[in-house]
Short mmCIF file of C-alpha atoms (C1' of nucleotides) and ligand atoms in Angstrom, two decimals:
data_model
loop_
_atom_site.label_atom_id
_atom_site.label_comp_id
_atom_site.label_asym_id
_atom_site.label_seq_id
_atom_site.Cartn_x
_atom_site.Cartn_y
_atom_site.Cartn_z
CA UNK A 1 -111.21 -36.98 209.61
CA UNK A 2 -111.99 -38.45 212.94
CA UNK A 3 -113.33 -35.92 215.23
CA UNK A 4 -115.21 -34.80 218.26
CA UNK A 5 -117.27 -37.63 219.14
CA UNK A 6 -116.71 -38.17 222.74
CA UNK A 7 -119.96 -38.33 224.51
CA UNK A 8 -120.57 -35.57 227.11
CA UNK A 9 -121.77 -37.46 229.96
CA UNK A 10 -123.14 -34.72 231.99
CA UNK A 11 -125.17 -31.80 230.82
CA UNK A 12 -128.15 -32.94 228.91
CA UNK A 13 -127.01 -31.65 225.56
CA UNK A 14 -129.32 -29.71 223.51
CA UNK A 15 -130.69 -31.77 220.78
CA UNK A 16 -130.41 -29.32 218.08
CA UNK A 17 -127.76 -26.97 216.82
CA UNK A 18 -127.94 -23.66 215.33
CA UNK A 19 -126.72 -22.26 212.24
CA UNK A 20 -125.21 -19.19 211.20
CA UNK A 21 -124.37 -17.71 207.94
CA UNK A 22 -121.49 -18.66 205.71
CA UNK A 23 -120.12 -16.98 202.81
CA UNK A 24 -120.80 -18.89 199.55
CA UNK A 25 -118.18 -20.65 197.85
CA UNK A 26 -116.76 -18.26 195.24
CA UNK A 27 -116.30 -19.53 191.80
CA UNK A 28 -117.01 -16.56 189.93
CA UNK A 29 -114.58 -13.73 189.81
CA UNK A 30 -116.91 -11.35 191.31
CA UNK A 31 -117.53 -13.49 194.26
CA UNK A 32 -113.98 -14.38 194.55
CA UNK A 33 -113.08 -10.90 195.21
CA UNK A 34 -115.26 -10.73 198.02
CA UNK A 35 -113.95 -13.63 199.85
CA UNK A 36 -110.29 -13.46 199.33
CA UNK A 37 -109.42 -15.81 202.12
CA UNK A 38 -109.66 -19.44 201.37
CA UNK A 39 -108.70 -21.99 203.87
CA UNK A 40 -106.42 -24.80 203.27
CA UNK A 41 -109.06 -27.09 201.95
CA UNK A 42 -110.15 -24.80 199.37
CA UNK A 43 -113.26 -23.57 201.11
CA UNK A 44 -113.83 -20.02 201.55
CA UNK A 45 -113.51 -18.57 204.90
CA UNK A 46 -116.35 -18.03 207.13
CA UNK A 47 -117.59 -14.57 207.03
CA UNK A 48 -120.80 -12.54 207.09
CA UNK A 49 -121.62 -14.11 210.37
CA UNK A 50 -125.02 -13.59 211.37
CA UNK A 51 -126.34 -14.11 214.84
CA UNK A 52 -127.18 -17.63 215.34
CA UNK A 53 -130.68 -18.44 214.62
CA UNK A 54 -132.93 -19.70 217.13
CA UNK A 55 -133.71 -22.66 214.97
CA UNK A 56 -132.00 -25.56 213.87
CA UNK A 57 -132.39 -25.17 210.24
CA UNK A 58 -129.62 -24.33 207.90
CA UNK A 59 -131.01 -21.81 205.57
CA UNK A 60 -128.14 -19.96 204.33
CA UNK A 61 -124.87 -21.16 205.50
CA UNK A 62 -122.57 -23.40 203.80
CA UNK A 63 -120.73 -24.02 200.62
CA UNK A 64 -120.04 -26.89 198.30
CA UNK A 65 -117.63 -28.27 195.81
CA UNK A 66 -117.67 -31.13 193.57
CA UNK A 67 -115.29 -33.88 194.30
CA UNK A 68 -114.35 -36.43 191.84
CA UNK A 69 -115.00 -39.92 192.93
CA UNK A 70 -114.21 -43.23 191.30
CA UNK A 71 -117.62 -43.89 190.18
CA UNK A 72 -119.61 -40.79 190.41
CA UNK A 73 -119.51 -37.30 191.37
CA UNK A 74 -119.59 -36.42 194.95
CA UNK A 75 -120.61 -33.26 196.38
CA UNK A 76 -118.98 -32.10 199.44
CA UNK A 77 -120.43 -29.34 201.39
CA UNK A 78 -119.87 -27.57 204.47
CA UNK A 79 -122.28 -25.97 206.82
CA UNK A 80 -121.56 -23.85 209.81
CA UNK A 81 -123.57 -24.46 212.80
CA UNK A 82 -123.43 -22.37 215.81
CA UNK A 83 -123.62 -24.61 218.78
CA UNK A 84 -123.58 -24.07 222.47
CA UNK A 85 -120.80 -24.87 224.57
CA UNK A 86 -122.36 -27.72 226.35
CA UNK A 87 -122.70 -29.72 223.13
CA UNK A 88 -119.17 -29.55 222.10
CA UNK A 89 -117.56 -32.87 222.00
CA UNK A 90 -120.56 -34.77 221.16
CA UNK A 91 -121.53 -36.75 218.27
CA UNK A 92 -123.54 -35.32 215.66
CA UNK A 93 -125.73 -36.67 212.92
CA UNK A 94 -127.81 -35.40 210.23
CA UNK A 95 -131.15 -34.89 211.41
CA UNK A 96 -132.81 -33.80 208.30
CA UNK A 97 -131.96 -32.43 204.92
CA UNK A 98 -133.62 -30.14 202.58
CA UNK A 99 -135.56 -32.55 200.55
CA UNK A 100 -135.78 -31.04 197.10
CA UNK A 101 -132.14 -30.33 197.05
CA UNK A 102 -131.24 -33.96 197.59
CA UNK A 103 -133.63 -35.71 195.24
CA UNK A 104 -130.96 -36.96 193.02
CA UNK A 105 -128.39 -37.77 195.39
CA UNK A 106 -127.63 -40.34 197.93
CA UNK A 107 -128.03 -39.55 201.56
CA UNK A 108 -125.33 -37.32 202.80
CA UNK A 109 -123.02 -38.26 205.65
CA UNK A 110 -121.03 -36.30 207.87
CA UNK A 111 -117.28 -36.55 207.21
CA UNK A 112 -116.01 -34.22 209.85
CA UNK A 113 -116.92 -31.96 212.54
CA UNK A 114 -114.54 -29.30 213.15
CA UNK A 115 -114.54 -26.53 215.44
CA UNK A 116 -114.04 -23.23 213.89
CA UNK A 117 -113.66 -19.69 214.65
CA UNK A 118 -115.83 -17.04 213.27
CA UNK A 119 -113.13 -16.19 210.71
CA UNK A 120 -114.93 -13.02 209.99
CA UNK A 121 -111.99 -10.74 210.15
CA UNK A 122 -114.54 -8.45 211.51
CA UNK A 123 -113.28 -4.99 210.87
CA UNK A 124 -116.57 -3.41 211.71
CA UNK A 125 -118.85 -3.86 214.53
CA UNK A 126 -119.64 -7.47 214.37
CA UNK A 127 -120.96 -8.98 217.52
CA UNK A 128 -118.17 -11.02 219.02
CA UNK A 129 -119.12 -14.52 219.43
CA UNK A 130 -120.47 -15.06 222.85
CA UNK A 131 -118.69 -17.48 224.98
CA UNK A 132 -121.80 -19.43 225.25
CA UNK A 133 -121.66 -20.62 221.75
CA UNK A 134 -119.04 -21.54 219.38
CA UNK A 135 -119.19 -22.77 215.80
CA UNK A 136 -118.75 -26.12 214.36
CA UNK A 137 -117.80 -26.68 210.80
CA UNK A 138 -119.69 -29.67 209.55
CA UNK A 139 -118.47 -31.29 206.52
CA UNK A 140 -120.62 -33.71 204.77
CA UNK A 141 -120.66 -35.48 201.46
CA UNK A 142 -123.25 -36.96 199.39
CA UNK A 143 -122.84 -39.35 196.55
CA UNK A 144 -124.34 -37.64 193.66
CA UNK A 145 -125.22 -34.19 192.68
CA UNK A 146 -127.45 -31.74 194.51
CA UNK A 147 -130.25 -31.02 192.33
CA UNK A 148 -130.19 -27.50 191.41
CA UNK A 149 -132.02 -25.14 189.26
CA UNK A 150 -131.37 -25.82 185.72
CA UNK A 151 -130.33 -22.47 184.90
CA UNK A 152 -127.10 -21.70 183.29
CA UNK A 153 -124.18 -19.33 183.65
CA UNK A 154 -123.25 -17.52 186.70
CA UNK A 155 -126.59 -18.08 188.17
CA UNK A 156 -126.08 -21.79 188.18
CA UNK A 157 -123.16 -21.32 190.43
CA UNK A 158 -125.10 -19.21 192.86
CA UNK A 159 -127.95 -21.52 193.01
CA UNK A 160 -125.74 -24.55 193.45
CA UNK A 161 -124.01 -23.04 196.27
CA UNK A 162 -126.98 -21.84 197.86
CA UNK A 163 -128.61 -25.17 197.69
CA UNK A 164 -125.55 -26.90 199.00
CA UNK A 165 -125.69 -24.64 201.84
CA UNK A 166 -129.11 -25.66 202.62
CA UNK A 167 -128.66 -29.28 202.39
CA UNK A 168 -128.15 -29.82 206.07
CA UNK A 169 -131.18 -28.74 207.47
CA UNK A 170 -130.55 -29.63 210.96
CA UNK A 171 -128.38 -31.79 213.10
CA UNK A 172 -129.00 -33.93 215.97
CA UNK A 173 -126.62 -33.79 218.77
CA UNK A 174 -126.15 -36.95 220.55
CA UNK A 175 -123.70 -39.67 221.37
CA UNK A 176 -122.36 -41.17 218.08
CA UNK A 177 -124.81 -43.74 217.09
CA UNK A 178 -123.80 -47.19 216.43
CA UNK A 179 -122.35 -47.31 212.99
CA UNK A 180 -125.05 -48.24 210.67
CA UNK A 181 -123.62 -47.80 207.23
CA UNK A 182 -125.81 -45.67 205.12
CA UNK A 183 -127.39 -47.45 202.21
CA UNK A 184 -125.07 -46.45 199.45
CA UNK A 185 -122.66 -43.93 200.65
CA UNK A 186 -119.39 -45.41 199.48
CA UNK A 187 -117.79 -42.02 199.97
CA UNK A 188 -115.36 -40.71 202.45
CA UNK A 189 -118.03 -41.11 205.10
CA UNK A 190 -116.21 -41.89 208.14
CA UNK A 191 -118.21 -42.06 211.18
CA UNK A 192 -121.45 -40.94 209.88
CA UNK A 193 -123.18 -43.30 212.05
CA UNK A 194 -126.77 -42.09 211.60
CA UNK A 195 -129.09 -44.39 210.01
CA UNK A 196 -130.39 -42.54 207.17
CA UNK A 197 -133.85 -43.71 206.56
CA UNK A 198 -134.46 -43.27 202.86
CA UNK A 199 -138.12 -43.00 202.86
CA UNK A 200 -139.12 -43.58 199.29
CA UNK A 201 -137.81 -42.20 196.15
CA UNK A 202 -138.29 -38.54 196.98
CA UNK A 203 -134.95 -38.40 198.79
CA UNK A 204 -135.75 -37.52 202.30
CA UNK A 205 -133.51 -38.74 204.96
CA UNK A 206 -134.30 -37.91 208.45
CA UNK A 207 -132.10 -38.96 211.11
CA UNK A 208 -132.87 -38.66 214.73
CA UNK A 209 -130.86 -40.82 216.68
CA UNK A 210 -131.13 -38.80 219.76
CA UNK A 211 -133.24 -41.42 221.39
CA UNK A 212 -130.92 -44.07 220.67
CA UNK A 213 -130.84 -46.67 223.48
CA UNK A 214 -127.20 -46.11 223.65
CA UNK A 215 -127.70 -42.72 225.08
CA UNK A 216 -127.64 -43.43 228.72
CA UNK A 217 -126.84 -40.09 230.18
CA UNK A 218 -129.11 -37.62 228.58
CA UNK A 219 -132.52 -38.17 229.66
CA UNK A 220 -133.80 -34.83 228.63
CA UNK A 221 -132.64 -35.20 225.07
CA UNK A 222 -133.21 -38.78 224.78
CA UNK A 223 -136.83 -38.15 224.37
CA UNK A 224 -137.15 -37.00 220.83
CA UNK A 225 -140.64 -35.76 220.96
CA UNK A 226 -140.38 -33.43 223.69
CA UNK A 227 -139.72 -30.28 222.04
CA UNK A 228 -138.70 -28.45 225.03
CA UNK A 229 -135.73 -26.89 223.50
CA UNK A 230 -136.54 -25.90 220.05
CA UNK A 231 -140.16 -25.56 219.25
CA UNK A 232 -139.67 -24.17 215.82
CA UNK A 233 -138.02 -27.30 214.83
CA UNK A 234 -141.29 -29.10 214.66
CA UNK A 235 -142.46 -26.98 212.00
CA UNK A 236 -139.54 -27.30 210.05
CA UNK A 237 -139.46 -31.01 210.29
CA UNK A 238 -143.06 -31.28 209.27
CA UNK A 239 -142.41 -29.17 206.40
CA UNK A 240 -139.52 -31.28 205.40
CA UNK A 241 -141.42 -34.35 205.88
CA UNK A 242 -144.16 -33.15 203.81
CA UNK A 243 -142.12 -32.08 200.89
CA UNK A 244 -139.88 -35.06 201.13
CA UNK A 245 -142.31 -37.76 201.22
CA UNK A 246 -144.00 -36.22 198.33
CA UNK A 247 -147.14 -37.00 200.03
CA UNK A 248 -149.94 -34.84 198.80
CA UNK A 249 -150.15 -33.56 202.33
CA UNK A 250 -153.35 -34.93 203.54
CA UNK A 251 -155.53 -32.09 204.07
CA UNK A 252 -156.67 -33.18 207.28
CA UNK A 253 -154.02 -34.28 209.64
CA UNK A 254 -154.65 -36.98 211.96
CA UNK A 255 -153.84 -35.07 215.02
CA UNK A 256 -155.97 -32.12 215.80
CA UNK A 257 -153.48 -29.51 214.85
CA UNK A 258 -154.26 -27.74 211.71
CA UNK A 259 -151.44 -27.13 209.54
CA UNK A 260 -151.09 -23.69 207.83
CA UNK A 261 -148.35 -21.79 206.16
CA UNK A 262 -147.42 -18.41 207.06
CA UNK A 263 -145.88 -15.88 204.69
CA UNK A 264 -142.58 -14.75 205.98
CA UNK A 265 -142.40 -11.68 203.88
CA UNK A 266 -141.60 -8.65 205.93
CA UNK A 267 -144.65 -7.59 207.88
CA UNK A 268 -147.06 -9.78 205.86
CA UNK A 269 -147.57 -12.83 207.82
CA UNK A 270 -150.34 -14.05 205.78
CA UNK A 271 -151.45 -17.47 206.69
CA UNK A 272 -152.83 -19.94 204.20
CA UNK A 273 -153.62 -23.50 204.48
CA UNK A 274 -152.03 -24.96 201.55
CA UNK A 275 -148.59 -24.87 200.07
CA UNK A 276 -149.84 -24.02 196.73
CA UNK A 277 -151.75 -21.28 198.17
CA UNK A 278 -149.08 -19.73 200.02
CA UNK A 279 -146.66 -20.09 197.10
CA UNK A 280 -149.03 -18.45 194.87
CA UNK A 281 -149.49 -15.64 197.33
CA UNK A 282 -145.89 -15.06 197.63
CA UNK A 283 -145.25 -15.29 193.95
CA UNK A 284 -148.03 -13.11 193.03
CA UNK A 285 -148.05 -10.72 195.91
CA UNK A 286 -144.33 -10.30 196.72
CA UNK A 287 -142.17 -12.02 194.20
CA UNK A 288 -143.64 -10.72 191.11
CA UNK A 289 -141.09 -8.91 189.09
CA UNK A 290 -141.87 -8.75 185.55
CA UNK A 291 -142.23 -12.39 184.94
CA UNK A 292 -139.35 -12.99 182.69
CA UNK A 293 -136.69 -14.17 184.89
CA UNK A 294 -139.15 -15.96 186.75
CA UNK A 295 -138.21 -19.37 185.51
CA UNK A 296 -135.06 -19.79 187.53
CA UNK A 297 -136.31 -18.57 190.77
CA UNK A 298 -139.33 -20.76 190.58
CA UNK A 299 -138.72 -22.25 193.87
CA UNK A 300 -137.98 -18.99 195.42
CA UNK A 301 -141.18 -18.93 197.27
CA UNK A 302 -139.93 -21.71 199.39
CA UNK A 303 -137.91 -19.14 201.25
CA UNK A 304 -140.82 -17.07 202.24
CA UNK A 305 -143.13 -19.17 203.94
CA UNK A 306 -142.99 -21.40 206.94
CA UNK A 307 -145.32 -24.03 208.07
CA UNK A 308 -147.02 -23.54 211.38
CA UNK A 309 -149.34 -25.51 213.39
CA UNK A 310 -152.55 -23.87 214.13
CA UNK A 311 -154.12 -25.05 217.22
CA UNK A 312 -157.55 -26.04 216.43
CA UNK A 313 -158.84 -22.89 217.99
CA UNK A 314 -159.98 -20.41 215.32
CA UNK A 315 -157.77 -17.56 214.43
CA UNK A 316 -157.54 -14.57 216.33
CA UNK A 317 -158.02 -11.43 214.41
CA UNK A 318 -154.32 -11.19 213.93
CA UNK A 319 -154.06 -13.01 210.67
CA UNK A 320 -153.03 -10.81 207.98
CA UNK A 321 -152.05 -7.96 210.19
CA UNK A 322 -148.73 -6.26 209.91
CA UNK A 323 -146.30 -8.46 211.42
CA UNK A 324 -144.65 -6.50 214.13
CA UNK A 325 -140.99 -5.85 213.50
CA UNK A 326 -140.00 -7.41 216.74
CA UNK A 327 -138.27 -10.21 215.21
CA UNK A 328 -137.24 -11.69 218.42
CA UNK A 329 -140.57 -12.55 219.57
CA UNK A 330 -141.34 -14.80 216.82
CA UNK A 331 -139.75 -18.17 217.21
CA UNK A 332 -139.79 -19.01 213.60
CA UNK A 333 -136.73 -17.93 211.72
CA UNK A 334 -136.95 -14.91 209.47
CA UNK A 335 -136.30 -15.68 205.87
CA UNK A 336 -132.66 -15.73 205.61
CA UNK A 337 -132.06 -14.52 202.12
CA UNK A 338 -133.06 -11.04 201.91
CA UNK A 339 -136.11 -10.25 200.06
CA UNK A 340 -135.41 -9.74 196.46
CA UNK A 341 -135.04 -6.17 195.46
CA UNK A 342 -138.43 -4.69 195.34
CA UNK A 343 -139.90 -3.77 191.92
CA UNK A 344 -137.80 -0.80 191.33
CA UNK A 345 -140.49 1.62 190.63
CA UNK A 346 -143.30 0.88 193.03
CA UNK A 347 -145.39 -0.60 190.30
CA UNK A 348 -145.17 1.60 187.31
CA UNK A 349 -143.17 -1.04 185.46
CA UNK A 350 -145.97 -3.33 185.01
CA UNK A 351 -147.34 -4.20 181.75
CA UNK A 352 -144.20 -3.50 179.96
CA UNK A 353 -143.96 -7.26 179.31
CA UNK A 354 -147.00 -7.85 177.44
CA UNK A 355 -146.87 -9.63 174.26
CA UNK A 356 -149.24 -8.01 172.03
CA UNK A 357 -149.94 -10.71 169.64
CA UNK A 358 -152.68 -9.22 167.45
CA UNK A 359 -155.08 -11.96 166.86
CA UNK A 360 -158.11 -10.15 166.53
CA UNK A 361 -160.96 -11.30 168.54
CA UNK A 362 -160.03 -14.85 168.76
CA UNK A 363 -158.12 -14.18 171.94
CA UNK A 364 -161.13 -15.00 173.84
CA UNK A 365 -161.32 -18.43 172.75
CA UNK A 366 -157.55 -18.84 172.55
CA UNK A 367 -156.20 -17.71 175.83
CA UNK A 368 -159.16 -17.48 178.08
CA UNK A 369 -158.94 -20.90 179.09
CA UNK A 370 -156.18 -20.84 181.58
CA UNK A 371 -157.57 -18.11 183.71
CA UNK A 372 -154.19 -17.63 185.17
CA UNK A 373 -152.60 -16.67 181.98
CA UNK A 374 -151.85 -12.94 181.53
CA UNK A 375 -154.63 -11.18 179.81
CA UNK A 376 -153.91 -10.88 176.24
CA UNK A 377 -153.28 -7.12 175.92
CA UNK A 378 -153.99 -7.01 172.29
CA UNK A 379 -154.21 -3.29 172.52
CA UNK A 380 -151.14 -1.46 173.15
CA UNK A 381 -152.03 -0.05 176.33
CA UNK A 382 -151.17 3.49 176.70
CA UNK A 383 -148.95 4.89 179.13
CA UNK A 384 -149.33 4.74 182.91
CA UNK A 385 -151.66 2.48 184.47
CA UNK A 386 -153.81 3.83 187.26
CA UNK A 387 -150.96 3.27 189.66
CA UNK A 388 -149.01 6.26 188.70
CA UNK A 389 -151.41 8.84 189.11
CA UNK A 390 -151.47 9.75 192.79
CA UNK A 391 -154.38 12.07 192.65
CA UNK A 392 -157.25 9.75 193.03
CA UNK A 393 -158.27 9.05 196.54
CA UNK A 394 -158.16 5.31 196.52
CA UNK A 395 -154.79 4.80 194.99
CA UNK A 396 -154.52 1.86 192.91
CA UNK A 397 -151.57 -0.19 192.05
CA UNK A 398 -151.54 -2.28 189.03
CA UNK A 399 -150.16 -5.68 188.29
CA UNK A 400 -150.19 -7.24 184.98
CA UNK A 401 -153.78 -7.80 184.37
CA UNK A 402 -155.20 -6.84 187.65
CA UNK A 403 -155.72 -3.87 189.72
CA UNK A 404 -155.39 -3.56 193.39
CA UNK A 405 -156.24 -0.95 195.76
CA UNK A 406 -154.24 0.43 198.52
CA UNK A 407 -155.16 3.04 200.91
CA UNK A 408 -152.09 5.08 201.15
CA UNK A 409 -150.93 8.28 199.72
CA UNK A 410 -147.38 8.36 198.95
CA UNK A 411 -145.62 6.11 196.52
CA UNK A 412 -143.24 4.91 198.98
CA UNK A 413 -145.67 4.17 201.64
CA UNK A 414 -147.56 2.45 198.94
CA UNK A 415 -144.95 0.06 198.33
CA UNK A 416 -144.58 -0.65 201.96
CA UNK A 417 -148.22 -1.45 202.15
CA UNK A 418 -147.54 -3.54 199.21
CA UNK A 419 -145.35 -5.57 201.30
CA UNK A 420 -147.64 -5.60 204.30
CA UNK A 421 -151.23 -5.90 203.27
CA UNK A 422 -151.48 -7.61 200.04
CA UNK A 423 -153.46 -5.31 197.94
CA UNK A 424 -156.95 -6.35 197.17
CA UNK A 425 -158.17 -6.51 193.65
CA UNK A 426 -160.16 -3.43 192.96
CA UNK A 427 -163.56 -3.91 191.90
CA UNK A 428 -163.76 -2.42 188.47
CA UNK A 429 -166.93 -1.00 187.37
CA UNK A 430 -166.73 -2.96 184.19
CA UNK A 431 -169.37 -5.57 183.89
CA UNK A 432 -168.20 -9.04 183.98
CA UNK A 433 -169.47 -12.10 182.49
CA UNK A 434 -171.79 -12.75 185.20
CA UNK A 435 -173.43 -9.42 184.85
CA UNK A 436 -173.33 -9.38 181.09
CA UNK A 437 -174.54 -12.82 180.21
CA UNK A 438 -176.43 -13.44 183.37
CA UNK A 439 -176.53 -16.43 185.47
CA UNK A 440 -178.79 -18.27 183.11
CA UNK A 441 -176.11 -18.09 180.51
CA UNK A 442 -173.31 -19.30 182.67
CA UNK A 443 -171.95 -21.42 179.88
CA UNK A 444 -171.01 -18.29 178.08
CA UNK A 445 -168.94 -16.86 180.92
CA UNK A 446 -165.31 -16.94 180.61
CA UNK A 447 -163.72 -19.77 182.40
CA UNK A 448 -162.50 -17.63 185.27
CA UNK A 449 -165.91 -16.34 185.84
CA UNK A 450 -167.36 -19.72 185.86
CA UNK A 451 -164.84 -20.59 188.49
CA UNK A 452 -165.48 -17.57 190.49
CA UNK A 453 -162.09 -16.24 189.71
CA UNK A 454 -161.10 -12.85 188.43
CA UNK A 455 -162.75 -12.32 185.08
CA UNK A 456 -160.54 -12.68 182.24
CA UNK A 457 -162.65 -11.48 179.45
CA UNK A 458 -163.69 -8.10 180.61
CA UNK A 459 -160.59 -6.71 182.04
CA UNK A 460 -160.53 -3.35 183.60
"C1'" DG B 1 -179.18 -8.37 197.63
"C1'" DA B 2 -176.01 -8.73 193.69
"C1'" DT B 3 -171.48 -9.00 192.09
"C1'" DG B 4 -166.51 -10.04 191.89
"C1'" DC B 5 -163.11 -13.09 193.25
"C1'" DC B 6 -159.71 -15.14 196.81
"C1'" DG B 7 -158.71 -19.13 199.01
"C1'" DG B 8 -159.40 -23.63 199.49
"C1'" DG B 9 -161.49 -28.05 198.40
"C1'" DT B 10 -162.65 -31.89 195.17
"C1'" DT B 11 -162.25 -34.65 191.11
"C1'" DA C 1 -155.10 -28.92 186.05
"C1'" DA C 2 -159.86 -28.43 185.72
"C1'" DC C 3 -163.61 -27.51 188.34
"C1'" DC C 4 -166.45 -25.92 192.07
"C1'" DC C 5 -167.81 -23.19 196.06
"C1'" DG C 6 -167.73 -20.78 200.85
"C1'" DG C 7 -167.04 -16.62 202.22
"C1'" DC C 8 -165.85 -11.98 202.10
"C1'" DA C 9 -165.49 -7.34 200.31
"C1'" DT C 10 -167.74 -4.39 197.66
"C1'" DC C 11 -171.18 -2.41 194.94
ZN1 ZN D 501 -165.50 -13.28 182.89
#
DNA sequence: GATGCCGGGTT
DNA sequence: AACCCGGCATC
């Protein structure tokens, strides 16, 4: 599929492209009914167009299908990028991919770049595509399988598609690079010139050919590091790099920018400095839903944070404030997948999951060790936790094993605040190990207390 | 000041 | 993962 690869000589082409949403490939019956139209290649039609993001990342769009290949399985996937007119007719190359999705596959390569129309048969008010931008259907293949969540059943399909959709994180727009055959992509790769630098085993390929010496005419874009156009890209790439290289992310970066991670949950915006931290925050503060079906969406947290570069200057008092709803102001893309349905009852559902293994008093020894483990609720805790009574002044909402305080009054509002300000663990009046045993008997404290974590022995 | 514990750092 | 601790909110 040879395609648009003429080099636009004039206008300095933007280096990056934008992505818009794309309906997932529908394998399941339910999904199929939603996207009846399938184009001639068997891919579902584009629909559910979202306004193009201001970033180059491809968080949501795309679909995939498995293609039988002589030797191995190939995965073909498509992503819709919304591009500006000026870049039409240029060569494109894969700039980066989503690392963890590609761990087990060979570098992807672009096989076709087609122009496409927003096939959204928009019956309702969908913003008509501006003339300033159009859409490119980028088809790529990779030799191998996208690593996907190892769930089963219908969920697998979804995850697979979703991941496929995310494979192409960003594209570079530049004159077609000199054909440097990618390491081992024996597939239908046609003109995928970009030299995919496979850095290590983790499966990261970043391609940025924009500065190729063969790019005579576009001085502006030829300089890869000048992020004049798309600042948010930097964050993304760093994120990718970090994940991809599997580097433990040196805590101190060489340059003076401090890296942090911002929670993207609506109106949260919490900023933490470690990936684990932010993930834990998201998981425990926003994503917690009863814990059971947790397994599959383990990496779900990834969607809800973004990496940011904090200039060395100390934080202004914004930090955990309620991120204003003005989405336009923030350059970083909002989390594309909508937040999972909130815990249906604002919090009353908690502790329904406890496994009351009656093991006498040995629980202390048994389970105390991992302070993160849910508390051994050996007693059948009676009905409603503190949350459900709205009478007390400081309303508390309870999560499994912990109690948090919120200031609000109404339940609904409570949930909102849940989203916004992560509740603080309420200080129970129960004496904790420290108080009970005293500092001099620190060795008798529970592990959590010793680590200055939430006490696990004397729960509220 | 003491206590509880979150977030982050170290080993 | 286990461990430690700075720092903050709260008592
Ligand atoms: Zn304790």
